[in-house]
Coordinates of C-alpha atoms and ligand atoms in Angstrom, one line a residue:
M1 CA 101.1 109.4 139.5
V2 CA 99.7 108.0 136.3
A3 CA 96.3 109.5 137.0
T4 CA 97.7 112.9 137.8
G5 CA 99.8 112.8 134.6
L6 CA 96.7 112.1 132.6
L7 CA 94.7 114.9 134.2
V8 CA 97.5 117.4 133.5
A9 CA 97.7 116.2 129.9
S10 CA 94.0 116.6 129.3
L11 CA 93.8 120.0 130.9
F12 CA 96.7 121.0 128.6
T13 CA 94.7 119.8 125.6
L14 CA 91.8 121.9 126.7
V15 CA 93.9 125.0 126.9
L16 CA 95.8 124.4 123.7
G17 CA 92.8 123.1 121.6
T18 CA 91.9 126.4 119.9
P19 CA 88.1 126.5 119.7
T20 CA 87.6 127.4 116.0
A21 CA 84.5 127.0 113.8
R22 CA 86.4 124.4 111.8
N23 CA 87.3 121.2 113.5
L24 CA 90.4 119.8 111.8
K25 CA 90.8 116.1 111.5
L26 CA 94.0 114.3 110.7
H27 CA 93.7 113.1 107.0
E28 CA 97.0 111.7 105.9
S29 CA 100.4 111.2 107.4
R30 CA 103.6 109.4 107.0
E31 CA 105.7 108.0 109.8
E32 CA 109.1 108.9 108.6
I33 CA 110.9 110.9 105.9
P34 CA 111.4 108.6 102.9
A35 CA 114.8 107.1 102.5
G36 CA 117.2 109.4 100.6
F37 CA 115.6 112.6 101.9
S38 CA 116.5 114.7 104.9
L39 CA 114.8 117.6 106.6
S40 CA 116.5 121.0 105.8
G41 CA 114.3 123.2 107.9
A42 CA 111.0 125.1 107.9
A43 CA 109.7 126.3 104.6
S44 CA 109.7 130.1 104.2
P45 CA 106.1 131.3 105.1
D46 CA 105.8 133.3 101.9
T47 CA 106.8 130.5 99.5
T48 CA 104.0 129.8 97.1
L49 CA 102.6 126.3 97.0
K50 CA 100.8 125.0 94.0
L51 CA 98.3 122.7 95.7
R52 CA 95.7 120.3 94.2
L53 CA 92.6 118.9 95.7
A54 CA 91.0 115.6 94.7
L55 CA 87.3 115.5 95.4
V56 CA 85.6 112.2 96.2
Q57 CA 84.3 110.6 92.9
S58 CA 80.6 110.0 93.0
N59 CA 80.5 106.5 91.5
F60 CA 83.9 105.0 90.9
A61 CA 82.6 101.5 91.8
E62 CA 80.3 101.6 88.7
L63 CA 83.1 102.9 86.5
E64 CA 85.2 99.9 87.6
D65 CA 82.3 97.5 86.8
K66 CA 81.9 99.1 83.4
L67 CA 85.7 99.0 82.8
Y68 CA 85.6 95.2 83.3
D69 CA 82.4 94.8 81.4
V70 CA 83.8 96.4 78.2
S71 CA 87.3 94.8 78.6
T72 CA 86.5 91.1 79.3
P73 CA 86.3 89.1 76.1
S74 CA 83.5 86.9 77.4
S75 CA 81.3 89.8 78.2
A76 CA 78.4 90.8 76.0
N77 CA 79.6 94.4 76.1
Y78 CA 83.2 93.6 75.2
G79 CA 84.6 96.5 73.2
Q80 CA 81.7 98.8 73.8
H81 CA 83.9 101.5 75.3
L82 CA 82.4 104.4 77.2
S83 CA 82.1 107.9 75.9
K84 CA 83.7 111.0 77.4
E85 CA 80.4 112.0 78.9
E86 CA 79.6 108.5 80.4
V87 CA 83.0 108.4 82.1
E88 CA 82.7 112.0 83.5
Q89 CA 79.2 111.3 84.8
L90 CA 80.5 108.4 86.9
V91 CA 83.5 110.1 88.4
A92 CA 82.2 113.7 88.7
P93 CA 82.0 114.6 92.4
S94 CA 78.4 114.9 93.9
A95 CA 76.8 118.4 94.1
E96 CA 77.2 118.1 97.9
S97 CA 80.9 117.5 97.6
V98 CA 81.3 120.4 95.2
N99 CA 79.2 122.7 97.4
A100 CA 81.1 121.8 100.6
V101 CA 84.5 122.3 99.0
N102 CA 83.5 125.6 97.3
A103 CA 82.0 126.9 100.5
W104 CA 85.3 126.2 102.3
L105 CA 87.3 127.8 99.5
T106 CA 85.2 130.9 99.6
E107 CA 85.3 131.1 103.4
N108 CA 89.1 131.1 103.1
G109 CA 89.2 133.6 100.2
L110 CA 90.6 131.1 97.8
T111 CA 89.8 130.6 94.1
A112 CA 90.5 127.2 92.5
Q113 CA 90.8 126.2 88.9
T114 CA 89.3 122.9 87.7
I115 CA 92.0 120.7 86.2
S116 CA 90.2 117.6 85.2
P117 CA 87.3 117.2 82.7
A118 CA 85.1 115.5 85.3
G119 CA 85.7 118.3 87.8
D120 CA 87.2 116.0 90.4
W121 CA 90.5 117.8 90.6
L122 CA 91.0 121.5 91.6
A123 CA 94.2 123.5 91.8
F124 CA 95.0 126.7 93.7
E125 CA 98.0 128.6 95.0
V126 CA 98.7 129.6 98.6
P127 CA 101.7 130.7 100.6
V128 CA 103.1 128.2 103.0
S129 CA 101.9 130.1 106.0
K130 CA 98.3 129.9 104.8
A131 CA 98.6 126.2 103.8
N132 CA 100.0 125.4 107.3
E133 CA 96.9 127.1 108.8
L134 CA 94.4 125.6 106.4
F135 CA 95.6 122.0 106.9
D136 CA 97.2 122.1 110.3
A137 CA 100.4 121.2 108.4
D138 CA 104.1 121.7 108.9
F139 CA 105.3 122.4 105.4
S140 CA 109.1 122.1 105.5
V141 CA 112.0 121.9 103.1
F142 CA 113.3 118.4 102.4
T143 CA 116.4 117.8 100.4
H144 CA 117.1 114.7 98.4
D145 CA 120.7 113.8 99.5
E146 CA 122.0 112.4 96.3
S147 CA 120.6 114.9 93.7
G148 CA 120.2 118.0 95.9
L149 CA 116.6 118.4 94.8
K150 CA 114.6 120.4 97.3
A151 CA 110.9 119.8 97.9
V152 CA 108.4 121.5 100.3
R153 CA 106.3 118.7 102.0
T154 CA 104.6 118.0 105.2
L155 CA 104.6 114.7 107.1
A156 CA 100.9 115.1 108.1
Y157 CA 97.9 117.3 107.3
S158 CA 94.3 117.6 108.5
I159 CA 91.1 118.7 106.8
P160 CA 88.0 120.3 108.2
A161 CA 85.6 117.7 109.6
E162 CA 82.8 119.0 107.2
L163 CA 85.0 118.1 104.2
Q164 CA 85.4 114.4 105.2
G165 CA 83.8 112.3 102.6
H166 CA 84.0 115.1 100.1
L167 CA 87.7 115.9 99.9
D168 CA 89.8 112.9 99.1
L169 CA 93.3 114.3 99.3
V170 CA 95.5 117.4 99.1
H171 CA 98.7 117.2 97.0
P172 CA 101.7 117.7 97.2
T173 CA 101.7 116.9 101.0
I174 CA 103.1 113.6 102.2
T175 CA 104.0 112.2 98.7
F176 CA 107.6 112.9 97.9
P177 CA 109.0 113.6 94.5
N178 CA 111.1 111.0 92.6
P179 CA 114.5 112.4 91.5
N180 CA 115.4 109.0 90.0
S181 CA 112.6 108.3 87.5
H182 CA 113.8 105.2 86.0
L183 CA 115.5 105.6 82.7
P184 CA 117.2 103.1 80.4
V185 CA 120.7 102.1 81.3
V186 CA 123.0 103.2 78.5
R187 CA 125.5 100.5 77.6
S188 CA 128.8 101.2 75.8
P189 CA 128.3 102.1 72.1
V190 CA 127.9 99.0 70.0
K191 CA 129.2 98.2 66.5
P192 CA 126.8 99.0 63.6
V193 CA 125.1 95.8 62.4
Q194 CA 124.3 94.8 58.8
N195 CA 120.9 95.6 57.4
L196 CA 118.5 92.9 58.3
T197 CA 115.6 91.8 56.1
S198 CA 115.3 88.1 56.8
R199 CA 112.3 86.9 58.7
A200 CA 114.4 84.3 60.5
V201 CA 115.8 85.7 63.8
P202 CA 119.3 86.8 62.8
A203 CA 122.0 85.4 65.0
S204 CA 123.1 89.0 65.8
C205 CA 119.9 89.4 67.8
A206 CA 121.4 87.3 70.5
S207 CA 123.6 90.3 71.4
T208 CA 122.0 93.3 69.8
I209 CA 118.3 94.2 69.3
T210 CA 117.0 96.1 66.3
P211 CA 113.5 96.5 64.9
A212 CA 114.3 93.6 62.5
C213 CA 115.1 91.3 65.5
L214 CA 111.8 92.1 67.2
Q215 CA 109.9 91.7 63.9
A216 CA 111.4 88.3 63.4
L217 CA 111.2 87.2 67.1
Y218 CA 107.5 88.2 67.6
G219 CA 106.2 87.9 64.1
I220 CA 105.5 91.7 63.9
P221 CA 104.3 92.6 60.4
T222 CA 106.4 95.0 58.3
T223 CA 103.4 96.0 56.2
K224 CA 102.0 99.4 56.7
A225 CA 99.0 100.1 59.0
T226 CA 96.0 101.5 57.2
Q227 CA 93.8 103.2 59.7
S228 CA 94.2 106.9 60.3
S229 CA 91.9 106.9 63.4
N230 CA 94.3 104.5 65.2
K231 CA 96.8 106.4 67.4
L232 CA 99.8 105.4 69.5
A233 CA 100.9 108.0 72.2
V234 CA 104.3 108.1 73.9
S235 CA 104.6 109.9 77.2
G236 CA 107.5 112.3 77.7
F237 CA 108.5 113.7 81.1
I238 CA 111.5 115.4 82.8
D239 CA 112.6 117.4 79.7
Q240 CA 113.3 114.3 77.7
F241 CA 113.0 115.4 74.1
A242 CA 112.3 113.2 71.1
N243 CA 114.7 114.2 68.3
S244 CA 113.3 114.0 64.7
A245 CA 116.8 113.9 63.0
D246 CA 117.8 111.0 65.2
L247 CA 114.6 109.2 64.3
K248 CA 115.4 109.8 60.6
T249 CA 118.9 108.3 61.0
F250 CA 117.4 105.4 63.0
L251 CA 114.9 104.6 60.3
G252 CA 117.4 105.0 57.5
K253 CA 119.6 102.5 59.3
F254 CA 117.1 100.0 60.7
R255 CA 113.9 100.3 58.7
T256 CA 115.2 100.6 55.1
D257 CA 111.8 99.3 53.8
I258 CA 109.9 102.4 55.0
S259 CA 110.5 106.1 54.3
S260 CA 113.1 107.5 56.7
S261 CA 110.9 110.6 56.8
T262 CA 108.2 108.7 58.7
T263 CA 107.7 110.8 61.8
F264 CA 105.5 111.6 64.8
T265 CA 103.3 114.5 65.9
L266 CA 103.7 116.5 69.1
Q267 CA 101.3 117.4 71.8
T268 CA 102.3 119.4 74.9
L269 CA 100.9 120.3 78.3
D270 CA 102.1 121.9 81.5
G271 CA 104.4 124.1 79.4
G272 CA 106.1 121.1 77.7
S273 CA 108.2 121.5 74.6
N274 CA 110.3 119.3 72.3
S275 CA 113.6 121.0 71.6
Q276 CA 115.3 119.7 68.5
S277 CA 118.8 120.7 69.5
S278 CA 120.9 117.6 68.9
S279 CA 122.6 117.9 72.3
Q280 CA 119.2 117.9 74.0
A281 CA 118.0 114.6 72.5
G282 CA 116.8 112.4 75.3
V283 CA 117.9 108.8 75.5
E284 CA 114.5 107.7 76.9
A285 CA 112.5 109.9 74.5
N286 CA 114.5 108.7 71.5
L287 CA 114.3 105.1 72.5
D288 CA 110.5 105.4 73.0
I289 CA 109.9 107.2 69.7
Q290 CA 112.3 105.1 67.7
Y291 CA 110.8 101.8 68.8
T292 CA 107.2 102.9 68.3
V293 CA 107.5 104.7 65.0
G294 CA 110.1 102.1 64.0
L295 CA 107.9 99.0 64.7
A296 CA 104.3 100.3 64.4
S297 CA 104.7 100.8 60.6
A298 CA 102.6 103.8 59.6
V299 CA 100.5 103.9 62.8
P300 CA 100.0 107.7 63.6
T301 CA 102.3 108.2 66.6
I302 CA 102.2 111.2 69.0
F303 CA 104.9 112.3 71.4
I304 CA 103.2 114.0 74.4
S305 CA 105.7 116.2 76.1
V306 CA 104.6 117.1 79.7
G307 CA 106.4 120.2 81.0
D308 CA 106.9 121.0 84.7
D309 CA 104.5 123.9 85.3
F310 CA 103.5 122.4 88.7
Q311 CA 104.9 122.3 92.2
D312 CA 107.6 119.6 91.5
G313 CA 107.9 115.9 91.0
D314 CA 106.5 113.8 88.2
L315 CA 103.3 112.7 89.7
E316 CA 101.5 115.9 88.8
G317 CA 102.6 115.2 85.3
F318 CA 101.4 111.6 85.6
L319 CA 97.9 112.9 86.5
D320 CA 97.8 115.8 84.1
I321 CA 98.6 113.6 81.0
I322 CA 95.7 111.3 81.8
N323 CA 93.3 114.2 82.4
F324 CA 94.6 115.8 79.2
L325 CA 93.7 112.6 77.3
L326 CA 90.4 112.2 79.1
N327 CA 89.5 115.6 77.8
E328 CA 89.9 114.5 74.2
S329 CA 86.9 113.2 72.3
A330 CA 89.0 110.5 70.7
P331 CA 92.0 109.7 72.9
P332 CA 94.8 107.5 71.5
Q333 CA 94.1 103.7 71.6
V334 CA 97.5 103.0 73.2
L335 CA 99.6 105.0 75.6
T336 CA 103.1 103.9 76.6
T337 CA 105.1 105.3 79.5
S338 CA 108.6 104.4 80.5
Y339 CA 108.7 106.3 83.8
G340 CA 107.7 105.2 87.3
Q341 CA 108.8 105.2 90.9
N342 CA 108.6 103.1 94.1
E343 CA 105.1 102.6 95.4
N344 CA 106.2 103.5 99.0
T345 CA 107.0 107.1 98.1
I346 CA 103.4 107.8 97.2
S347 CA 100.4 108.3 99.6
A348 CA 97.9 105.4 99.2
K349 CA 95.2 108.0 98.4
L350 CA 97.2 109.5 95.6
A351 CA 98.1 106.1 94.3
N352 CA 94.4 105.3 94.2
Q353 CA 93.5 108.5 92.5
L354 CA 96.1 107.9 89.7
C355 CA 95.0 104.3 89.4
N356 CA 91.4 105.4 89.1
A357 CA 92.4 107.8 86.3
Y358 CA 93.9 104.8 84.4
A359 CA 90.6 103.0 84.8
Q360 CA 88.8 106.0 83.3
L361 CA 91.0 106.1 80.2
G362 CA 90.9 102.3 79.9
A363 CA 87.1 102.5 79.9
R364 CA 87.4 104.9 77.0
G365 CA 89.3 102.2 75.1
T366 CA 92.9 103.1 75.7
S367 CA 95.5 100.4 76.4
I368 CA 97.8 101.9 79.1
L369 CA 101.3 100.4 79.2
F370 CA 104.0 101.2 81.7
A371 CA 107.6 99.8 82.0
S372 CA 107.7 97.7 85.2
G373 CA 111.0 99.2 86.5
D374 CA 114.7 98.3 86.4
G375 CA 115.7 97.3 89.9
G376 CA 114.5 93.7 90.0
V377 CA 112.7 93.1 93.3
S378 CA 114.3 96.2 94.8
G379 CA 112.1 98.7 93.0
S380 CA 112.3 101.1 90.1
Q381 CA 116.1 101.1 90.3
S382 CA 118.5 98.9 92.1
S383 CA 118.8 99.9 95.8
S384 CA 119.4 98.3 99.2
C385 CA 116.3 96.9 100.9
S386 CA 115.2 94.3 103.4
K387 CA 111.7 93.8 102.0
F388 CA 110.8 93.8 98.3
V389 CA 109.9 97.2 96.8
P390 CA 106.9 97.2 94.4
T391 CA 106.9 99.9 91.8
F392 CA 104.2 102.4 90.8
P393 CA 102.0 102.4 88.8
S394 CA 102.6 98.7 88.1
G395 CA 100.7 97.8 91.3
C396 CA 97.6 99.5 89.9
P397 CA 95.2 96.8 88.5
F398 CA 93.9 99.0 85.7
M399 CA 97.0 99.3 83.6
T400 CA 99.4 96.8 81.9
S401 CA 102.8 96.4 83.4
V402 CA 105.6 95.4 80.9
G403 CA 108.7 93.5 82.1
A404 CA 111.8 92.6 80.1
T405 CA 113.5 89.6 78.7
Q406 CA 116.8 89.0 77.0
G407 CA 118.5 86.5 74.6
I408 CA 117.0 84.2 72.0
N409 CA 117.0 80.4 72.2
P410 CA 115.9 80.5 74.9
E411 CA 114.4 83.9 75.5
T412 CA 114.9 84.4 79.3
A413 CA 114.0 86.9 82.0
A414 CA 116.2 90.1 82.1
D415 CA 117.6 90.2 85.6
F416 CA 116.7 93.8 86.2
S417 CA 113.0 93.3 85.3
S418 CA 111.0 94.7 88.2
G419 CA 108.1 92.5 89.4
G420 CA 106.3 91.6 92.5
F421 CA 103.3 92.4 94.6
S422 CA 101.6 95.7 95.5
N423 CA 101.2 96.8 99.1
V424 CA 98.4 99.2 98.2
F425 CA 96.3 97.4 95.6
A426 CA 94.6 94.1 96.2
R427 CA 94.8 91.3 93.6
P428 CA 92.2 91.7 90.9
S429 CA 90.2 88.6 90.0
Y430 CA 91.5 88.5 86.4
Q431 CA 94.9 87.3 87.6
S432 CA 93.9 85.3 90.7
T433 CA 94.3 81.9 89.2
A434 CA 97.5 82.6 87.4
V435 CA 99.1 84.2 90.5
S436 CA 97.9 81.5 92.9
S437 CA 99.5 78.9 90.7
Y438 CA 102.8 80.7 90.8
L439 CA 102.6 81.2 94.6
T440 CA 102.0 77.5 95.0
A441 CA 105.0 76.6 92.8
L442 CA 107.1 79.2 94.6
G443 CA 106.5 77.6 98.0
S444 CA 108.3 79.3 100.9
T445 CA 110.9 81.1 98.8
N446 CA 111.1 84.8 99.7
S447 CA 108.4 84.3 102.3
G448 CA 107.8 87.5 104.4
K449 CA 109.5 89.7 101.8
F450 CA 106.4 90.5 99.8
N451 CA 102.6 90.9 100.1
T452 CA 101.0 87.7 98.9
S453 CA 97.5 89.4 98.6
G454 CA 98.7 92.3 96.4
R455 CA 98.1 93.0 92.7
A456 CA 101.0 91.1 91.1
F457 CA 103.1 92.4 88.2
P458 CA 104.3 92.5 85.4
D459 CA 101.6 91.2 83.1
I460 CA 103.6 90.6 80.0
A461 CA 107.2 91.2 78.7
T462 CA 109.3 91.8 75.6
Q463 CA 113.0 92.0 74.9
G464 CA 114.7 94.8 76.9
V465 CA 118.5 94.3 76.6
D466 CA 120.9 96.0 74.2
F467 CA 118.4 97.9 72.0
E468 CA 120.2 99.9 69.3
I469 CA 119.1 103.5 69.3
V470 CA 120.4 106.7 67.8
V471 CA 121.0 109.6 70.1
S472 CA 122.7 112.9 69.0
G473 CA 123.6 111.1 65.7
R474 CA 125.4 108.2 67.4
T475 CA 124.2 104.6 67.6
E476 CA 124.3 103.2 71.1
G477 CA 122.9 100.2 73.0
V478 CA 120.4 100.6 75.9
D479 CA 118.8 98.3 78.4
G480 CA 115.7 98.5 80.5
T481 CA 112.0 97.7 80.7
S482 CA 111.9 101.2 79.0
C483 CA 112.7 99.2 75.8
A484 CA 109.9 96.7 76.4
S485 CA 106.9 99.1 76.9
P486 CA 107.2 100.9 73.5
T487 CA 107.8 97.5 71.8
L488 CA 104.6 96.1 73.2
A489 CA 102.8 99.4 72.4
A490 CA 103.8 99.0 68.7
I491 CA 102.4 95.4 68.7
I492 CA 99.1 96.4 70.3
S493 CA 98.8 99.3 67.9
L494 CA 99.2 97.0 64.9
L495 CA 96.6 94.7 66.3
N496 CA 94.3 97.7 66.7
D497 CA 94.9 98.7 63.1
R498 CA 93.7 95.3 61.9
L499 CA 90.7 95.3 64.3
I500 CA 89.6 98.8 63.3
A501 CA 90.0 97.8 59.6
A502 CA 87.7 94.8 60.3
G503 CA 85.1 97.1 61.8
K504 CA 85.9 95.9 65.4
S505 CA 86.8 97.8 68.5
P506 CA 90.4 98.4 69.6
L507 CA 91.6 96.3 72.5
G508 CA 91.4 98.9 75.3
F509 CA 92.3 97.8 78.8
L510 CA 94.3 94.6 78.0
N511 CA 94.5 92.5 81.2
P512 CA 91.2 90.6 81.2
F513 CA 92.1 89.6 77.6
L514 CA 95.7 88.7 78.4
Y515 CA 94.9 86.5 81.3
S516 CA 92.0 84.8 79.5
A517 CA 92.7 81.3 78.0
A518 CA 92.9 82.8 74.5
G519 CA 95.2 85.6 75.5
T520 CA 97.6 83.4 77.5
A521 CA 97.7 81.0 74.5
A522 CA 98.9 83.8 72.3
L523 CA 102.0 84.5 74.4
T524 CA 105.3 82.6 74.7
D525 CA 105.8 81.6 78.3
I526 CA 109.3 82.5 79.6
T527 CA 110.4 80.0 82.2
S528 CA 114.1 80.8 83.0
G529 CA 115.9 83.7 84.7
S530 CA 115.0 85.7 87.8
N531 CA 115.1 89.3 89.1
P532 CA 117.5 89.5 92.1
G533 CA 117.5 92.3 94.6
C534 CA 117.4 93.0 98.3
N535 CA 120.1 90.5 98.9
T536 CA 118.0 87.7 97.5
N537 CA 117.8 85.9 94.1
G538 CA 114.5 87.6 93.6
F539 CA 111.6 85.7 92.0
P540 CA 112.4 82.9 89.6
A541 CA 110.6 82.8 86.2
K542 CA 108.5 79.6 86.0
A543 CA 106.0 77.9 83.8
G544 CA 102.9 80.1 83.6
W545 CA 102.7 83.7 85.0
D546 CA 105.7 84.9 87.0
P547 CA 106.7 88.2 88.7
V548 CA 109.6 88.7 86.3
T549 CA 108.1 88.3 82.8
G550 CA 104.4 88.1 83.5
L551 CA 102.5 85.8 81.2
G552 CA 105.3 85.8 78.6
T553 CA 106.2 87.5 75.3
P554 CA 103.8 88.3 72.4
N555 CA 103.3 86.3 69.2
F556 CA 101.6 88.5 66.6
A557 CA 100.1 85.7 64.6
K558 CA 98.6 84.0 67.6
L559 CA 97.4 87.3 69.0
L560 CA 95.5 87.9 65.7
T561 CA 93.8 84.6 66.2
A562 CA 93.1 85.3 69.8
V563 CA 91.4 88.6 68.9
G564 CA 89.3 86.8 66.3
L565 CA 91.1 87.9 63.1
Ligands
NAG601 C1 89.2 120.6 77.9 O1 89.3 121.0 76.6 C2 88.7 122.3 76.3 C3 88.9 122.6 74.9 O2 88.8 121.5 74.1 C4 89.2 123.3 77.2 O3 88.5 124.5 77.0 C5 89.1 122.9 78.7 O4 89.8 123.9 79.5 C6 89.7 121.6 78.9 N1 89.5 121.1 80.2 C7 90.4 120.8 81.1 C8 90.0 120.4 82.4 O5 91.6 120.7 80.7
NAG602 C1 122.2 99.4 55.0 O1 121.2 100.3 54.4 C2 121.7 101.6 54.3 C3 120.5 102.4 53.8 O2 119.7 101.8 52.9 C4 122.8 101.6 53.2 O3 123.3 102.9 53.1 C5 123.9 100.7 53.7 O4 124.9 100.7 52.8 C6 123.4 99.3 54.1 N1 124.5 98.6 54.7 C7 124.8 97.3 54.4 C8 125.9 96.7 55.3 O5 124.2 96.7 53.6
NAG603 C1 99.2 94.0 101.6 O1 98.3 94.4 100.5 C2 97.0 94.7 100.9 C3 96.3 94.9 99.6 O2 96.1 93.7 99.0 C4 97.1 95.9 101.8 O3 95.8 96.2 102.2 C5 97.9 95.6 103.0 O4 98.0 96.8 103.8 C6 99.3 95.2 102.6 N1 100.1 94.9 103.7 C7 101.3 95.5 104.0 C8 102.0 95.0 105.2 O5 101.7 96.4 103.3

């Protein structure tokens, strides 16, 4: 019976296997629809899909070596960041890959546009019917139950055998969008505080954080930066607009020592804009711009508003902002982003491509900071789970993940601060000693709930609870690792200002420095608190690195010493 069954099955395969010139091979698939989405039916055959192709990069391994070489303080080449051309040469696809993909495009009557400076990303539009045929896919409409967001995706796709080794991925296919990009949690409006000028940490900082609190707590200088070549960029997504009038009100209230007209410049891509209508002021965008401009005294600050001229979801924007900056001859020395999503919603190939893009920008000398997420061990936002949910891009080893703390005397971990271990990216050597020590101290706690070999995050933390911000003219308090990333960005930018003034290189990719003995000594270790989630108490903060507050919080004076100033 079994033998007959097999024979029938294989005859069937012979009959159904259409003998075409192109032999399609399964390339990526996901076993199930991600939690929160359901299948609504087949996509209309004539719906236009904006697809992207990532070509295999020719020499990423060398780019990675160079990234570490220029970012590790003990290296002879520390600070010798790569030029635009040097980075492009290492990641540009080989001529064979370009030819193979172009031949395939031509054969199918398609014209693609190059969307990255190294030529490793292409974009083209096709109707669903054609996409299904090209990739042996089943593009369908999936609905996000909570938000109603609809996305056209496929659970599997194939590529022609002759493109294997040349074409790395097709997007959007098995990666789902993220309707819940993490945003700061808005607390009830708080009372206005008195103007703070003292360098001692004011008692009010125990309940309400202002720029003066952060200046006092971390020793952030109030003197103006002097270097015009030094730039701090703030990412803006999902129509979050940074409002200039609110910034002016904020500075007038909380930075009375600088001109309240101090402002930021705007760059846009993908059809982005920055509406100044008061009602459209974004909580996230205002928080990010108020705590960068408000702390990084006189550092030129840029708000980069990424529109949504792509298929859907934020990940195209995540990619585009990096390729946009890689195309600049002098990209900003610091980029802070307070958006992210759960790692398990993204294909491993796409996660790797985005992570490689951070390595490229890091090699150019940019410090890339992301908020670690606000759901403790349950992911970017609190949700039910049996195993811990790492966030993206915090699991990427080539960026700096920023967690949150709260309170003074002692400063303790904020309970929402996401942290943990990637399931996609292996642990980089710069953190192996610090993380091993933690795992030893942790013992069997949470055993089986996380991947002990993964890249561990966050790397560092700052305050993240009850930050006073101004939105639509009103002062309110917000919480989140979204508060922490811009705070750290301001501190790193002020360090870069001093470094550049002294004729030295900016810090660039921070982690090899942060985890070095000198870097760790410049941080205040946070040893209490934890990040509960998934029906557990989460990870406890402990002496040394921990997956709630990383290595600890910054101390400006000690950081100056650590960078040799
Ligand atoms: C890079 O910038 C140049 C102009 O500065 C522009 O012409 C080109 O299209 C950009 N390339 C990409 C891939 O965005
Ligand atoms: C705080 O500073 C603002 C602007 O300088 C001023 O208008 C206000 O009166 C001050 N408030 C207090 C309580 O000193
Ligand atoms: C654990 O992480 C490694 C990367 O360090 C990855 O290769 C492996 O697949 C992960 N395991 C699980 C179960 O996700």
